[in-house]
């Protein structure tokens, strides 16, 4: 029986032994010249530029360990960070992960977290190249992701133009629906519940959108209305969404909404944490993308069928 299997804790095994166990037998990404084990990692920059983003996950605020397994938490941490690189039109290739946890955390749970990180990262050829391990009052995970633009310019929030098509790739509102089901203690609609724990990011679609000439791009992390609001504000344009184009999304979630007493449209437009990509295009859409609205000239705002939206507004980090 290994120490992890016998219930040994982080405090019992010690920092460097834990790090050694978590990094053992991992295949580093091609860009890693020096990986874990030295004072810092050394990476190549494939096209001379590096796209960088950081996200934090705090237990009780961004995940619950009575809902999520440590493996789920690891996958979510990677997926939501990789989505930020996708939203720039890039490809994530390396992650640096800081993990804080109570001293009595079992090594086996830290190992499961690490396995989740690697399980998600290897889906698109990336890896964890370094990080830190500290004692904390609760689980806290900080992830910094490095990405590559493949020789293309980054796709910014500020490029949308009147006349562009607003398009999305992926399912809308599933995470919000899953969250409501978890809160109500409803054990039906397993896939919706899973999507709240681990988002389904369409890896490679950011680069596909950039190659197709996307004028603006973001991932749906705070909610469709909120995130398109960032594009509208940065680009100085108005965005109008079509409920007719979202009918299938709403219909898919309606049975779950009826069970919890919610409006499926609120999940689709304000749910957040789906981490699917939404963008604006002046020409043909890439394969797999579907139109949901139009960019218009006018005061920066997001409307639905030409009218202001009065439903759920989306996630706010410092909200209650």
PDB file of C-alpha atoms in Angstrom:
ATOM      1  CA  UNK A   1       0.000   0.000   0.000  1.00  0.00           C
ATOM      2  CA  UNK A   2       1.348   3.436  -0.954  1.00  0.00           C
ATOM      3  CA  UNK A   3       1.289   6.402   1.411  1.00  0.00           C
ATOM      4  CA  UNK A   4      -1.435   7.989  -0.733  1.00  0.00           C
ATOM      5  CA  UNK A   5      -3.562   4.857  -0.411  1.00  0.00           C
ATOM      6  CA  UNK A   6      -3.071   4.717   3.377  1.00  0.00           C
ATOM      7  CA  UNK A   7      -4.527   8.192   3.987  1.00  0.00           C
ATOM      8  CA  UNK A   8      -1.262  10.070   4.466  1.00  0.00           C
ATOM      9  CA  UNK A   9      -1.678  13.834   4.571  1.00  0.00           C
ATOM     10  CA  UNK A  10       0.186  16.687   2.923  1.00  0.00           C
ATOM     11  CA  UNK A  11       1.722  17.591   6.290  1.00  0.00           C
ATOM     12  CA  UNK A  12       2.757  14.004   6.918  1.00  0.00           C
ATOM     13  CA  UNK A  13       4.471  13.488   3.573  1.00  0.00           C
ATOM     14  CA  UNK A  14       5.966  16.986   3.250  1.00  0.00           C
ATOM     15  CA  UNK A  15       6.007  19.605   0.495  1.00  0.00           C
ATOM     16  CA  UNK A  16       8.786  18.328  -1.738  1.00  0.00           C
ATOM     17  CA  UNK A  17       7.776  14.680  -1.495  1.00  0.00           C
ATOM     18  CA  UNK A  18       4.222  15.642  -2.458  1.00  0.00           C
ATOM     19  CA  UNK A  19       5.458  17.718  -5.400  1.00  0.00           C
ATOM     20  CA  UNK A  20       7.664  14.844  -6.510  1.00  0.00           C
ATOM     21  CA  UNK A  21       4.736  12.473  -6.459  1.00  0.00           C
ATOM     22  CA  UNK A  22       2.414  14.843  -8.327  1.00  0.00           C
ATOM     23  CA  UNK A  23       4.923  15.495 -11.108  1.00  0.00           C
ATOM     24  CA  UNK A  24       6.293  11.968 -11.514  1.00  0.00           C
ATOM     25  CA  UNK A  25       5.859  10.199 -14.846  1.00  0.00           C
ATOM     26  CA  UNK A  26       4.255  13.180 -16.580  1.00  0.00           C
ATOM     27  CA  UNK A  27       5.071  13.817 -20.230  1.00  0.00           C
ATOM     28  CA  UNK A  28       5.852  17.493 -20.705  1.00  0.00           C
ATOM     29  CA  UNK A  29       4.579  19.470 -23.723  1.00  0.00           C
ATOM     30  CA  UNK A  30       6.877  19.979 -26.694  1.00  0.00           C
ATOM     31  CA  UNK A  31       7.419  23.633 -25.725  1.00  0.00           C
ATOM     32  CA  UNK A  32       8.899  22.725 -22.315  1.00  0.00           C
ATOM     33  CA  UNK A  33      12.706  22.976 -22.314  1.00  0.00           C
ATOM     34  CA  UNK A  34      12.862  22.667 -18.510  1.00  0.00           C
ATOM     35  CA  UNK A  35       9.820  21.406 -16.618  1.00  0.00           C
ATOM     36  CA  UNK A  36       9.075  20.847 -12.918  1.00  0.00           C
ATOM     37  CA  UNK A  37      11.989  20.269 -10.536  1.00  0.00           C
ATOM     38  CA  UNK A  38      14.187  23.321 -11.061  1.00  0.00           C
ATOM     39  CA  UNK A  39      13.771  26.884  -9.764  1.00  0.00           C
ATOM     40  CA  UNK A  40      11.635  27.811 -12.765  1.00  0.00           C
ATOM     41  CA  UNK A  41      10.357  26.328 -15.991  1.00  0.00           C
ATOM     42  CA  UNK A  42      11.869  27.243 -19.351  1.00  0.00           C
ATOM     43  CA  UNK A  43       9.648  27.252 -22.432  1.00  0.00           C
ATOM     44  CA  UNK A  44       9.985  28.058 -26.092  1.00  0.00           C
ATOM     45  CA  UNK A  45       7.724  30.710 -27.630  1.00  0.00           C
ATOM     46  CA  UNK A  46       6.632  29.112 -30.923  1.00  0.00           C
ATOM     47  CA  UNK A  47       5.905  32.352 -32.810  1.00  0.00           C
ATOM     48  CA  UNK A  48       7.834  34.807 -30.609  1.00  0.00           C
ATOM     49  CA  UNK A  49       4.772  35.941 -28.644  1.00  0.00           C
ATOM     50  CA  UNK A  50       3.100  34.400 -25.594  1.00  0.00           C
ATOM     51  CA  UNK A  51      -0.561  34.754 -24.621  1.00  0.00           C
ATOM     52  CA  UNK A  52      -0.916  34.743 -20.814  1.00  0.00           C
ATOM     53  CA  UNK A  53      -3.939  34.554 -18.533  1.00  0.00           C
ATOM     54  CA  UNK A  54      -4.573  33.684 -14.875  1.00  0.00           C
ATOM     55  CA  UNK A  55      -7.642  32.424 -13.036  1.00  0.00           C
ATOM     56  CA  UNK A  56      -8.221  31.456  -9.420  1.00  0.00           C
ATOM     57  CA  UNK A  57     -10.663  28.947  -7.973  1.00  0.00           C
ATOM     58  CA  UNK A  58     -11.587  29.144  -4.284  1.00  0.00           C
ATOM     59  CA  UNK A  59     -13.394  26.345  -2.474  1.00  0.00           C
ATOM     60  CA  UNK A  60     -16.921  27.380  -1.548  1.00  0.00           C
ATOM     61  CA  UNK A  61     -16.927  30.190  -4.107  1.00  0.00           C
ATOM     62  CA  UNK A  62     -16.037  28.485  -7.393  1.00  0.00           C
ATOM     63  CA  UNK A  63     -16.462  24.809  -6.501  1.00  0.00           C
ATOM     64  CA  UNK A  64     -17.764  22.600  -3.711  1.00  0.00           C
ATOM     65  CA  UNK A  65     -16.037  19.395  -2.720  1.00  0.00           C
ATOM     66  CA  UNK A  66     -19.375  17.848  -1.747  1.00  0.00           C
ATOM     67  CA  UNK A  67     -20.398  18.238  -5.407  1.00  0.00           C
ATOM     68  CA  UNK A  68     -17.105  17.927  -7.278  1.00  0.00           C
ATOM     69  CA  UNK A  69     -14.400  15.309  -6.993  1.00  0.00           C
ATOM     70  CA  UNK A  70     -10.799  16.571  -6.849  1.00  0.00           C
ATOM     71  CA  UNK A  71     -10.426  15.228 -10.402  1.00  0.00           C
ATOM     72  CA  UNK A  72     -13.382  17.387 -11.510  1.00  0.00           C
ATOM     73  CA  UNK A  73     -11.817  20.463  -9.897  1.00  0.00           C
ATOM     74  CA  UNK A  74      -8.547  19.863 -11.736  1.00  0.00           C
ATOM     75  CA  UNK A  75     -10.279  19.499 -15.077  1.00  0.00           C
ATOM     76  CA  UNK A  76     -12.353  22.641 -14.507  1.00  0.00           C
ATOM     77  CA  UNK A  77      -9.273  24.671 -13.556  1.00  0.00           C
ATOM     78  CA  UNK A  78      -7.558  23.778 -16.822  1.00  0.00           C
ATOM     79  CA  UNK A  79     -10.642  24.090 -19.027  1.00  0.00           C
ATOM     80  CA  UNK A  80     -11.666  27.575 -17.930  1.00  0.00           C
ATOM     81  CA  UNK A  81      -8.104  28.878 -18.292  1.00  0.00           C
ATOM     82  CA  UNK A  82      -7.607  27.287 -21.704  1.00  0.00           C
ATOM     83  CA  UNK A  83     -10.875  28.904 -22.808  1.00  0.00           C
ATOM     84  CA  UNK A  84      -9.313  32.341 -22.248  1.00  0.00           C
ATOM     85  CA  UNK A  85      -6.529  31.484 -24.691  1.00  0.00           C
ATOM     86  CA  UNK A  86      -9.056  30.099 -27.173  1.00  0.00           C
ATOM     87  CA  UNK A  87     -10.914  33.408 -26.835  1.00  0.00           C
ATOM     88  CA  UNK A  88      -7.827  35.244 -28.125  1.00  0.00           C
ATOM     89  CA  UNK A  89      -7.690  32.947 -31.149  1.00  0.00           C
ATOM     90  CA  UNK A  90      -4.818  30.961 -29.666  1.00  0.00           C
ATOM     91  CA  UNK A  91      -3.842  27.524 -28.392  1.00  0.00           C
ATOM     92  CA  UNK A  92      -2.917  26.825 -24.772  1.00  0.00           C
ATOM     93  CA  UNK A  93       0.264  24.786 -24.359  1.00  0.00           C
ATOM     94  CA  UNK A  94       1.497  25.156 -20.762  1.00  0.00           C
ATOM     95  CA  UNK A  95       0.081  25.752 -17.294  1.00  0.00           C
ATOM     96  CA  UNK A  96       1.627  26.841 -13.989  1.00  0.00           C
ATOM     97  CA  UNK A  97      -0.535  25.781 -11.042  1.00  0.00           C
ATOM     98  CA  UNK A  98      -0.486  26.988  -7.443  1.00  0.00           C
ATOM     99  CA  UNK A  99      -2.383  24.813  -4.940  1.00  0.00           C
ATOM    100  CA  UNK A 100      -3.244  25.774  -1.368  1.00  0.00           C
ATOM    101  CA  UNK A 101      -4.928  23.272   0.943  1.00  0.00           C
ATOM    102  CA  UNK A 102      -5.313  22.443   4.653  1.00  0.00           C
ATOM    103  CA  UNK A 103      -2.476  20.469   6.239  1.00  0.00           C
ATOM    104  CA  UNK A 104      -4.739  17.455   6.811  1.00  0.00           C
ATOM    105  CA  UNK A 105      -5.637  17.154   3.109  1.00  0.00           C
ATOM    106  CA  UNK A 106      -4.954  13.603   1.988  1.00  0.00           C
ATOM    107  CA  UNK A 107      -2.171  13.121  -0.524  1.00  0.00           C
ATOM    108  CA  UNK A 108      -4.573  10.958  -2.513  1.00  0.00           C
ATOM    109  CA  UNK A 109      -6.877  13.934  -3.037  1.00  0.00           C
ATOM    110  CA  UNK A 110      -3.984  16.131  -4.179  1.00  0.00           C
ATOM    111  CA  UNK A 111      -3.037  13.338  -6.584  1.00  0.00           C
ATOM    112  CA  UNK A 112      -6.586  13.196  -7.926  1.00  0.00           C
ATOM    113  CA  UNK A 113      -6.545  16.960  -8.447  1.00  0.00           C
ATOM    114  CA  UNK A 114      -3.258  16.654 -10.335  1.00  0.00           C
ATOM    115  CA  UNK A 115      -4.641  13.805 -12.429  1.00  0.00           C
ATOM    116  CA  UNK A 116      -7.608  16.011 -13.352  1.00  0.00           C
ATOM    117  CA  UNK A 117      -5.315  18.862 -14.380  1.00  0.00           C
ATOM    118  CA  UNK A 118      -3.325  16.565 -16.626  1.00  0.00           C
ATOM    119  CA  UNK A 119      -6.363  14.720 -17.974  1.00  0.00           C
ATOM    120  CA  UNK A 120      -7.792  17.957 -19.354  1.00  0.00           C
ATOM    121  CA  UNK A 121      -4.487  19.489 -20.480  1.00  0.00           C
ATOM    122  CA  UNK A 122      -3.432  16.473 -22.513  1.00  0.00           C
ATOM    123  CA  UNK A 123      -6.631  16.718 -24.581  1.00  0.00           C
ATOM    124  CA  UNK A 124      -4.946  19.491 -26.566  1.00  0.00           C
ATOM    125  CA  UNK A 125      -1.267  18.618 -26.161  1.00  0.00           C
ATOM    126  CA  UNK A 126      -0.567  20.860 -23.164  1.00  0.00           C
ATOM    127  CA  UNK A 127       0.909  20.139 -19.749  1.00  0.00           C
ATOM    128  CA  UNK A 128       1.635  21.500 -16.278  1.00  0.00           C
ATOM    129  CA  UNK A 129       5.209  22.833 -16.319  1.00  0.00           C
ATOM    130  CA  UNK A 130       5.483  24.143 -12.766  1.00  0.00           C
ATOM    131  CA  UNK A 131       3.704  25.606  -9.775  1.00  0.00           C
ATOM    132  CA  UNK A 132       3.630  25.893  -6.006  1.00  0.00           C
ATOM    133  CA  UNK A 133       2.151  24.067  -3.024  1.00  0.00           C
ATOM    134  CA  UNK A 134       1.201  25.885   0.198  1.00  0.00           C
ATOM    135  CA  UNK A 135      -0.864  25.428   3.352  1.00  0.00           C
ATOM    136  CA  UNK A 136      -4.237  27.225   3.338  1.00  0.00           C
ATOM    137  CA  UNK A 137      -7.524  27.309   5.249  1.00  0.00           C
ATOM    138  CA  UNK A 138      -9.385  25.813   2.290  1.00  0.00           C
ATOM    139  CA  UNK A 139      -8.619  24.652  -1.215  1.00  0.00           C
ATOM    140  CA  UNK A 140      -7.371  27.464  -3.447  1.00  0.00           C
ATOM    141  CA  UNK A 141      -6.098  26.849  -6.980  1.00  0.00           C
ATOM    142  CA  UNK A 142      -4.370  29.506  -9.072  1.00  0.00           C
ATOM    143  CA  UNK A 143      -3.663  28.662 -12.696  1.00  0.00           C
ATOM    144  CA  UNK A 144      -1.580  30.658 -15.152  1.00  0.00           C
ATOM    145  CA  UNK A 145      -1.847  29.527 -18.762  1.00  0.00           C
ATOM    146  CA  UNK A 146       0.546  30.232 -21.618  1.00  0.00           C
ATOM    147  CA  UNK A 147      -0.581  30.081 -25.215  1.00  0.00           C
ATOM    148  CA  UNK A 148       0.463  30.497 -28.828  1.00  0.00           C
ATOM    149  CA  UNK A 149      -1.215  32.518 -31.591  1.00  0.00           C
ATOM    150  CA  UNK A 150       0.080  30.406 -34.464  1.00  0.00           C
ATOM    151  CA  UNK A 151       1.435  33.427 -36.324  1.00  0.00           C
ATOM    152  CA  UNK A 152      -1.919  35.232 -36.407  1.00  0.00           C
ATOM    153  CA  UNK A 153      -2.881  38.509 -34.706  1.00  0.00           C
ATOM    154  CA  UNK A 154      -4.848  38.093 -31.472  1.00  0.00           C
ATOM    155  CA  UNK A 155      -8.622  38.394 -31.761  1.00  0.00           C
ATOM    156  CA  UNK A 156      -9.622  41.182 -29.365  1.00  0.00           C
ATOM    157  CA  UNK A 157     -12.888  42.328 -27.819  1.00  0.00           C
ATOM    158  CA  UNK A 158     -12.592  45.612 -29.682  1.00  0.00           C
ATOM    159  CA  UNK A 159     -12.892  44.558 -33.332  1.00  0.00           C
ATOM    160  CA  UNK A 160     -16.629  44.020 -33.876  1.00  0.00           C
ATOM    161  CA  UNK A 161     -18.133  46.066 -36.727  1.00  0.00           C
ATOM    162  CA  UNK A 162     -21.736  46.971 -37.607  1.00  0.00           C
ATOM    163  CA  UNK A 163     -23.104  44.320 -39.937  1.00  0.00           C
ATOM    164  CA  UNK A 164     -21.088  41.483 -38.405  1.00  0.00           C
ATOM    165  CA  UNK A 165     -22.823  38.242 -37.496  1.00  0.00           C
ATOM    166  CA  UNK A 166     -22.773  37.173 -33.840  1.00  0.00           C
ATOM    167  CA  UNK A 167     -22.135  33.431 -33.640  1.00  0.00           C
ATOM    168  CA  UNK A 168     -21.483  30.767 -31.031  1.00  0.00           C
ATOM    169  CA  UNK A 169     -20.034  27.267 -30.917  1.00  0.00           C
ATOM    170  CA  UNK A 170     -21.350  24.905 -28.237  1.00  0.00           C
ATOM    171  CA  UNK A 171     -24.248  24.531 -25.818  1.00  0.00           C
ATOM    172  CA  UNK A 172     -25.615  27.541 -23.947  1.00  0.00           C
ATOM    173  CA  UNK A 173     -26.968  27.569 -20.403  1.00  0.00           C
ATOM    174  CA  UNK A 174     -25.968  24.052 -19.428  1.00  0.00           C
ATOM    175  CA  UNK A 175     -23.739  25.065 -16.534  1.00  0.00           C
ATOM    176  CA  UNK A 176     -26.378  27.405 -15.118  1.00  0.00           C
ATOM    177  CA  UNK A 177     -28.959  24.639 -15.375  1.00  0.00           C
ATOM    178  CA  UNK A 178     -26.611  22.201 -13.683  1.00  0.00           C
ATOM    179  CA  UNK A 179     -25.939  24.642 -10.865  1.00  0.00           C
ATOM    180  CA  UNK A 180     -29.665  25.044 -10.212  1.00  0.00           C
ATOM    181  CA  UNK A 181     -30.136  21.264 -10.159  1.00  0.00           C
ATOM    182  CA  UNK A 182     -27.267  20.810  -7.700  1.00  0.00           C
ATOM    183  CA  UNK A 183     -28.635  23.524  -5.411  1.00  0.00           C
ATOM    184  CA  UNK A 184     -32.084  21.925  -5.419  1.00  0.00           C
ATOM    185  CA  UNK A 185     -30.646  18.466  -4.736  1.00  0.00           C
ATOM    186  CA  UNK A 186     -32.166  17.075  -7.933  1.00  0.00           C
ATOM    187  CA  UNK A 187     -30.297  14.048  -9.260  1.00  0.00           C
ATOM    188  CA  UNK A 188     -31.824  13.930 -12.737  1.00  0.00           C
ATOM    189  CA  UNK A 189     -30.363  15.478 -15.915  1.00  0.00           C
ATOM    190  CA  UNK A 190     -26.905  14.025 -15.279  1.00  0.00           C
ATOM    191  CA  UNK A 191     -25.227  15.727 -18.244  1.00  0.00           C
ATOM    192  CA  UNK A 192     -26.402  19.171 -17.159  1.00  0.00           C
ATOM    193  CA  UNK A 193     -25.128  18.534 -13.648  1.00  0.00           C
ATOM    194  CA  UNK A 194     -21.788  17.348 -15.039  1.00  0.00           C
ATOM    195  CA  UNK A 195     -21.426  20.443 -17.220  1.00  0.00           C
ATOM    196  CA  UNK A 196     -21.554  22.646 -14.145  1.00  0.00           C
ATOM    197  CA  UNK A 197     -18.684  20.702 -12.582  1.00  0.00           C
ATOM    198  CA  UNK A 198     -16.545  20.447 -15.743  1.00  0.00           C
ATOM    199  CA  UNK A 199     -17.182  22.765 -18.724  1.00  0.00           C
ATOM    200  CA  UNK A 200     -17.015  21.406 -22.253  1.00  0.00           C
ATOM    201  CA  UNK A 201     -14.548  23.640 -24.103  1.00  0.00           C
ATOM    202  CA  UNK A 202     -14.362  23.220 -27.875  1.00  0.00           C
ATOM    203  CA  UNK A 203     -10.578  23.157 -28.141  1.00  0.00           C
ATOM    204  CA  UNK A 204      -9.226  24.409 -31.444  1.00  0.00           C
ATOM    205  CA  UNK A 205     -12.262  26.554 -32.250  1.00  0.00           C
ATOM    206  CA  UNK A 206     -10.520  29.747 -31.168  1.00  0.00           C
ATOM    207  CA  UNK A 207      -7.843  29.238 -33.796  1.00  0.00           C
ATOM    208  CA  UNK A 208     -10.505  28.227 -36.326  1.00  0.00           C
ATOM    209  CA  UNK A 209     -12.405  31.447 -35.639  1.00  0.00           C
ATOM    210  CA  UNK A 210      -9.244  33.521 -36.005  1.00  0.00           C
ATOM    211  CA  UNK A 211      -8.399  31.805 -39.282  1.00  0.00           C
ATOM    212  CA  UNK A 212     -11.935  32.509 -40.524  1.00  0.00           C
ATOM    213  CA  UNK A 213     -11.521  36.222 -39.831  1.00  0.00           C
ATOM    214  CA  UNK A 214     -13.363  36.663 -36.527  1.00  0.00           C
ATOM    215  CA  UNK A 215     -13.482  40.369 -35.698  1.00  0.00           C
ATOM    216  CA  UNK A 216     -14.058  39.886 -31.946  1.00  0.00           C
ATOM    217  CA  UNK A 217     -14.093  36.845 -29.688  1.00  0.00           C
ATOM    218  CA  UNK A 218     -14.675  35.888 -26.064  1.00  0.00           C
ATOM    219  CA  UNK A 219     -15.730  32.890 -23.995  1.00  0.00           C
ATOM    220  CA  UNK A 220     -19.035  32.756 -22.135  1.00  0.00           C
ATOM    221  CA  UNK A 221     -17.812  32.802 -18.551  1.00  0.00           C
ATOM    222  CA  UNK A 222     -20.030  35.436 -16.910  1.00  0.00           C
ATOM    223  CA  UNK A 223     -23.131  34.933 -19.079  1.00  0.00           C
ATOM    224  CA  UNK A 224     -23.948  35.586 -22.736  1.00  0.00           C
ATOM    225  CA  UNK A 225     -25.452  39.043 -22.146  1.00  0.00           C
ATOM    226  CA  UNK A 226     -22.598  40.112 -19.868  1.00  0.00           C
ATOM    227  CA  UNK A 227     -19.818  38.801 -22.094  1.00  0.00           C
ATOM    228  CA  UNK A 228     -21.275  40.242 -25.285  1.00  0.00           C
ATOM    229  CA  UNK A 229     -21.600  43.469 -23.321  1.00  0.00           C
ATOM    230  CA  UNK A 230     -17.801  43.502 -23.023  1.00  0.00           C
ATOM    231  CA  UNK A 231     -17.505  43.190 -26.813  1.00  0.00           C
ATOM    232  CA  UNK A 232     -20.101  45.924 -27.342  1.00  0.00           C
ATOM    233  CA  UNK A 233     -18.330  48.298 -24.945  1.00  0.00           C
ATOM    234  CA  UNK A 234     -14.835  47.630 -26.284  1.00  0.00           C
ATOM    235  CA  UNK A 235     -15.937  47.881 -29.930  1.00  0.00           C
ATOM    236  CA  UNK A 236     -18.317  50.822 -29.541  1.00  0.00           C
ATOM    237  CA  UNK A 237     -21.218  48.928 -31.109  1.00  0.00           C
ATOM    238  CA  UNK A 238     -24.614  47.504 -30.226  1.00  0.00           C
ATOM    239  CA  UNK A 239     -25.379  43.784 -30.261  1.00  0.00           C
ATOM    240  CA  UNK A 240     -28.851  42.369 -30.848  1.00  0.00           C
ATOM    241  CA  UNK A 241     -29.607  38.712 -30.157  1.00  0.00           C
ATOM    242  CA  UNK A 242     -32.405  36.706 -31.754  1.00  0.00           C
ATOM    243  CA  UNK A 243     -34.574  34.489 -29.560  1.00  0.00           C
ATOM    244  CA  UNK A 244     -35.569  32.557 -32.684  1.00  0.00           C
ATOM    245  CA  UNK A 245     -31.921  31.545 -33.099  1.00  0.00           C
ATOM    246  CA  UNK A 246     -31.835  30.384 -29.469  1.00  0.00           C
ATOM    247  CA  UNK A 247     -35.063  28.358 -29.484  1.00  0.00           C
ATOM    248  CA  UNK A 248     -33.276  25.010 -29.562  1.00  0.00           C
ATOM    249  CA  UNK A 249     -31.082  25.982 -26.599  1.00  0.00           C
ATOM    250  CA  UNK A 250     -34.116  27.023 -24.569  1.00  0.00           C
ATOM    251  CA  UNK A 251     -36.106  23.915 -25.550  1.00  0.00           C
ATOM    252  CA  UNK A 252     -33.278  21.609 -24.455  1.00  0.00           C
ATOM    253  CA  UNK A 253     -33.248  23.138 -20.977  1.00  0.00           C
ATOM    254  CA  UNK A 254     -37.002  23.604 -20.504  1.00  0.00           C
ATOM    255  CA  UNK A 255     -37.647  20.239 -18.764  1.00  0.00           C
ATOM    256  CA  UNK A 256     -34.946  20.985 -16.184  1.00  0.00           C
ATOM    257  CA  UNK A 257     -36.215  24.550 -15.776  1.00  0.00           C
ATOM    258  CA  UNK A 258     -39.731  23.283 -15.106  1.00  0.00           C
ATOM    259  CA  UNK A 259     -38.409  20.957 -12.415  1.00  0.00           C
ATOM    260  CA  UNK A 260     -36.612  23.728 -10.508  1.00  0.00           C
ATOM    261  CA  UNK A 261     -39.094  26.524 -11.234  1.00  0.00           C
ATOM    262  CA  UNK A 262     -36.732  28.564 -13.400  1.00  0.00           C
ATOM    263  CA  UNK A 263     -36.794  30.221 -16.819  1.00  0.00           C
ATOM    264  CA  UNK A 264     -34.588  28.351 -19.299  1.00  0.00           C
ATOM    265  CA  UNK A 265     -34.002  31.591 -21.193  1.00  0.00           C
ATOM    266  CA  UNK A 266     -32.307  33.030 -18.093  1.00  0.00           C
ATOM    267  CA  UNK A 267     -29.805  30.167 -18.196  1.00  0.00           C
ATOM    268  CA  UNK A 268     -29.145  30.583 -21.913  1.00  0.00           C
ATOM    269  CA  UNK A 269     -28.600  34.345 -21.752  1.00  0.00           C
ATOM    270  CA  UNK A 270     -27.305  34.838 -18.216  1.00  0.00           C
ATOM    271  CA  UNK A 271     -26.149  31.497 -16.848  1.00  0.00           C
ATOM    272  CA  UNK A 272     -22.384  31.758 -17.334  1.00  0.00           C
ATOM    273  CA  UNK A 273     -19.574  29.232 -16.860  1.00  0.00           C
ATOM    274  CA  UNK A 274     -20.303  27.390 -20.108  1.00  0.00           C
ATOM    275  CA  UNK A 275     -16.935  28.585 -21.470  1.00  0.00           C
ATOM    276  CA  UNK A 276     -18.142  28.169 -25.047  1.00  0.00           C
ATOM    277  CA  UNK A 277     -16.884  30.718 -27.558  1.00  0.00           C
ATOM    278  CA  UNK A 278     -18.964  33.572 -28.933  1.00  0.00           C
ATOM    279  CA  UNK A 279     -17.648  35.880 -31.613  1.00  0.00           C
ATOM    280  CA  UNK A 280     -18.424  38.303 -34.405  1.00  0.00           C
ATOM    281  CA  UNK A 281     -17.721  37.618 -38.062  1.00  0.00           C
ATOM    282  CA  UNK A 282     -17.805  39.768 -41.164  1.00  0.00           C
ATOM    283  CA  UNK A 283     -17.856  36.762 -43.500  1.00  0.00           C
ATOM    284  CA  UNK A 284     -18.624  33.043 -43.549  1.00  0.00           C
ATOM    285  CA  UNK A 285     -18.732  31.223 -40.213  1.00  0.00           C
ATOM    286  CA  UNK A 286     -16.307  28.401 -39.389  1.00  0.00           C
ATOM    287  CA  UNK A 287     -17.662  24.847 -39.343  1.00  0.00           C
ATOM    288  CA  UNK A 288     -19.666  24.139 -36.197  1.00  0.00           C
ATOM    289  CA  UNK A 289     -20.580  27.758 -35.486  1.00  0.00           C
ATOM    290  CA  UNK A 290     -24.172  29.059 -35.634  1.00  0.00           C
ATOM    291  CA  UNK A 291     -25.548  32.601 -35.902  1.00  0.00           C
ATOM    292  CA  UNK A 292     -27.444  34.022 -32.917  1.00  0.00           C
ATOM    293  CA  UNK A 293     -27.499  37.765 -33.569  1.00  0.00           C
ATOM    294  CA  UNK A 294     -26.190  40.845 -35.330  1.00  0.00           C
ATOM    295  CA  UNK A 295     -23.807  43.710 -34.603  1.00  0.00           C
ATOM    296  CA  UNK A 296     -25.399  47.128 -35.104  1.00  0.00           C
ATOM    297  CA  UNK A 297     -24.252  50.731 -35.073  1.00  0.00           C
ATOM    298  CA  UNK A 298     -25.309  52.533 -31.933  1.00  0.00           C
ATOM    299  CA  UNK A 299     -24.716  53.032 -28.232  1.00  0.00           C
ATOM    300  CA  UNK A 300     -22.849  50.049 -26.734  1.00  0.00           C
ATOM    301  CA  UNK A 301     -25.448  47.661 -25.337  1.00  0.00           C
ATOM    302  CA  UNK A 302     -26.898  44.194 -25.801  1.00  0.00           C
ATOM    303  CA  UNK A 303     -30.553  43.792 -26.695  1.00  0.00           C
ATOM    304  CA  UNK A 304     -32.745  40.762 -27.322  1.00  0.00           C
ATOM    305  CA  UNK A 305     -35.110  41.020 -30.299  1.00  0.00           C
ATOM    306  CA  UNK A 306     -34.454  44.755 -30.250  1.00  0.00           C
ATOM    307  CA  UNK A 307     -35.454  45.264 -26.621  1.00  0.00           C
ATOM    308  CA  UNK A 308     -33.476  45.546 -23.361  1.00  0.00           C
ATOM    309  CA  UNK A 309     -32.963  42.293 -21.481  1.00  0.00           C
ATOM    310  CA  UNK A 310     -34.448  42.225 -17.968  1.00  0.00           C
ATOM    311  CA  UNK A 311     -33.598  38.656 -17.036  1.00  0.00           C
ATOM    312  CA  UNK A 312     -30.548  37.212 -15.277  1.00  0.00           C
ATOM    313  CA  UNK A 313     -27.552  39.499 -15.713  1.00  0.00           C
ATOM    314  CA  UNK A 314     -24.678  37.052 -15.287  1.00  0.00           C
ATOM    315  CA  UNK A 315     -21.848  36.398 -12.833  1.00  0.00           C
ATOM    316  CA  UNK A 316     -20.047  39.136 -10.897  1.00  0.00           C
ATOM    317  CA  UNK A 317     -16.874  38.140  -9.011  1.00  0.00           C
ATOM    318  CA  UNK A 318     -17.586  40.495  -6.114  1.00  0.00           C
ATOM    319  CA  UNK A 319     -21.335  39.920  -6.086  1.00  0.00           C
ATOM    320  CA  UNK A 320     -23.125  38.205  -3.234  1.00  0.00           C
TER     321      UNK A 320
END
